[in-house]
Coordinates of N, CA, C and O in Angstrom, one line a residue:
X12 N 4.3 -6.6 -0.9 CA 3.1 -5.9 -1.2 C 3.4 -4.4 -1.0 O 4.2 -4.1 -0.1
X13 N 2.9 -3.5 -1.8 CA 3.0 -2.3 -1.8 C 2.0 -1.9 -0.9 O 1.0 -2.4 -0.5
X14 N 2.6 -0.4 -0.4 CA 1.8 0.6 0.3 C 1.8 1.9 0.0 O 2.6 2.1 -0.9
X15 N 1.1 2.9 0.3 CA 2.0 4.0 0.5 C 1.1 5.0 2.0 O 0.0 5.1 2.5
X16 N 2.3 5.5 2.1 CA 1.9 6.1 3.5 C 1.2 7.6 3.5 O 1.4 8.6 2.7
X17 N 0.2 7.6 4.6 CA -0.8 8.7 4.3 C -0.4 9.6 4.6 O -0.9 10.6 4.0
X18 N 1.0 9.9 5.8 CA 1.1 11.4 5.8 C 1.9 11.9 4.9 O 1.6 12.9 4.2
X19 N 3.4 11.0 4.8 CA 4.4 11.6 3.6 C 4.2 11.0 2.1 O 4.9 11.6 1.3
X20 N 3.5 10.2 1.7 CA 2.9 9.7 0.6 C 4.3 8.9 -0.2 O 4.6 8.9 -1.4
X21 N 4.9 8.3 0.8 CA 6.4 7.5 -0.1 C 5.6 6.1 0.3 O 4.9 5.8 1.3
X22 N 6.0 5.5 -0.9 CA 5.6 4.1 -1.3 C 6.8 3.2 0.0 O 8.0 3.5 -0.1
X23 N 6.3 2.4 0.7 CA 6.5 1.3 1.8 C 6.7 -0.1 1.4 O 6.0 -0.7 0.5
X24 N 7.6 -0.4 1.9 CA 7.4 -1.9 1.7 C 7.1 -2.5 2.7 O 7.8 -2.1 3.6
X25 N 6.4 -3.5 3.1 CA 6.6 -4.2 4.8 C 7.1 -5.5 4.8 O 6.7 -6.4 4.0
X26 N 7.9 -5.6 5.6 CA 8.5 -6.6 5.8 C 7.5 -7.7 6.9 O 6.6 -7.4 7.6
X27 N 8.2 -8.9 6.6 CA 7.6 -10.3 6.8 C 6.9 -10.5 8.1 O 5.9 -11.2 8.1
X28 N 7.3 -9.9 9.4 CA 7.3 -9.8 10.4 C 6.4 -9.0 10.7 O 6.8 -8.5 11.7
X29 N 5.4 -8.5 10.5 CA 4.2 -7.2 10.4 C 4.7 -5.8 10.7 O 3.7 -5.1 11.1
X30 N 5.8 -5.3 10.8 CA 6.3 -4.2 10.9 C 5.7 -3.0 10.3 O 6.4 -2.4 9.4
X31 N 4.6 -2.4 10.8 CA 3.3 -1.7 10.0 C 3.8 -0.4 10.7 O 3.6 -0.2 11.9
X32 N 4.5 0.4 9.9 CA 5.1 1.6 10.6 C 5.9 2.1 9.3 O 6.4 1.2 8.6
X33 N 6.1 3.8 8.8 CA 6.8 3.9 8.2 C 7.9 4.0 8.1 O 8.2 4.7 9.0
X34 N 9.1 3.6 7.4 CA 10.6 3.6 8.1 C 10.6 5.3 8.1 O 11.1 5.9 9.0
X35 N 9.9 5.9 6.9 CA 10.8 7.7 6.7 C 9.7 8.6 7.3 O 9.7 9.7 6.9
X36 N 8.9 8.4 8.1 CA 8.2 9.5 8.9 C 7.8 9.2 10.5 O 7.7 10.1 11.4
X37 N 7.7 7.7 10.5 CA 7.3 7.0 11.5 C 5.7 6.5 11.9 O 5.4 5.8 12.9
X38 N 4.6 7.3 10.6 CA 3.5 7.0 10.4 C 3.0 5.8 10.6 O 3.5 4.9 9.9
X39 N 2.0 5.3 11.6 CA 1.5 4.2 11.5 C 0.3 3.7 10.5 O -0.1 2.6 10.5
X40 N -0.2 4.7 9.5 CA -1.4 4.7 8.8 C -0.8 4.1 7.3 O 0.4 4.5 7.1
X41 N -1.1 3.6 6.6 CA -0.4 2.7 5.4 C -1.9 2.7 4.5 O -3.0 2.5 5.0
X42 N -1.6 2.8 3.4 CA -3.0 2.6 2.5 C -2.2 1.4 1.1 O -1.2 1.4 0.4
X43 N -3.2 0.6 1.2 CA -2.9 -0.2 0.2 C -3.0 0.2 -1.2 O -4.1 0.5 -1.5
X44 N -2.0 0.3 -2.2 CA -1.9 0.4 -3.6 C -2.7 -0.6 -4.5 O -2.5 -1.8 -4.6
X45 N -3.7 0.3 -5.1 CA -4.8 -0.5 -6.3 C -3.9 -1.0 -7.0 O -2.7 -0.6 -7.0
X46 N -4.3 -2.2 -7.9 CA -3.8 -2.1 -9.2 C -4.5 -1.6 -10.0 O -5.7 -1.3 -10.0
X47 N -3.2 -1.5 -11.0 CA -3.2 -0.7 -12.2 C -3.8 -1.2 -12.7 O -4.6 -0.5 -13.4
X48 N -4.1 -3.0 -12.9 CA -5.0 -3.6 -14.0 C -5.9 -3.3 -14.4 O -6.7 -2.9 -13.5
X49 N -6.4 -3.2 -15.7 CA -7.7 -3.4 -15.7 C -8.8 -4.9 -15.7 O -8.6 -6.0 -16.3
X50 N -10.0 -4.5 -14.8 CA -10.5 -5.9 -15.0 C -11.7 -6.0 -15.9 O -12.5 -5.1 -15.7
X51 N -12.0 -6.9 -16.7 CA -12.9 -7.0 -17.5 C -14.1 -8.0 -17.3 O -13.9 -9.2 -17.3
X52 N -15.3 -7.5 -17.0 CA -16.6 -8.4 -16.3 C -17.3 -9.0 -17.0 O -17.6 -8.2 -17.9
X53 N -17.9 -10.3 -17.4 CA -18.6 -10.2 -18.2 C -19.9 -10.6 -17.8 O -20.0 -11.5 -17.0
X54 N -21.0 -10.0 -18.2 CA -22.4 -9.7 -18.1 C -22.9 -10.7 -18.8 O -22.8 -10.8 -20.0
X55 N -23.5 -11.7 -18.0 CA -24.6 -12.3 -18.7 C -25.8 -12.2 -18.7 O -26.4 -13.0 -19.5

C-alpha cells in the first residue's frame, strides 16, 4: 500500500511488519494515497 510522507512528501512503502516510520527523513506521520479512480454512484 502506498503512502506518502507529510514532512518530505516521498511516496513510502511499508513493510509487512508495521514499520510506520519514514526510511528518508525518519517522519512518523504517513498519509494514505487516494485513488486515482473514478467512482461512479448510481442514484435511485
Amino acid at each position: 500500500m502506498s503512502y506518502k510522507c507529510s514532512r518530505c512528501k516521498r511516496d513510502v512503502e511499508l513493510d509487512e511488519y508495521g514499520g510506520v516510520r519514514c526510511p528518508y527523513c525518519g517522519h512518523r506521520v504517513l498519509l494514505k494515497e487516494r485513488s486515482r479512480d473514478i467512482k461512479e454512484v448510481e442514484v435511485q
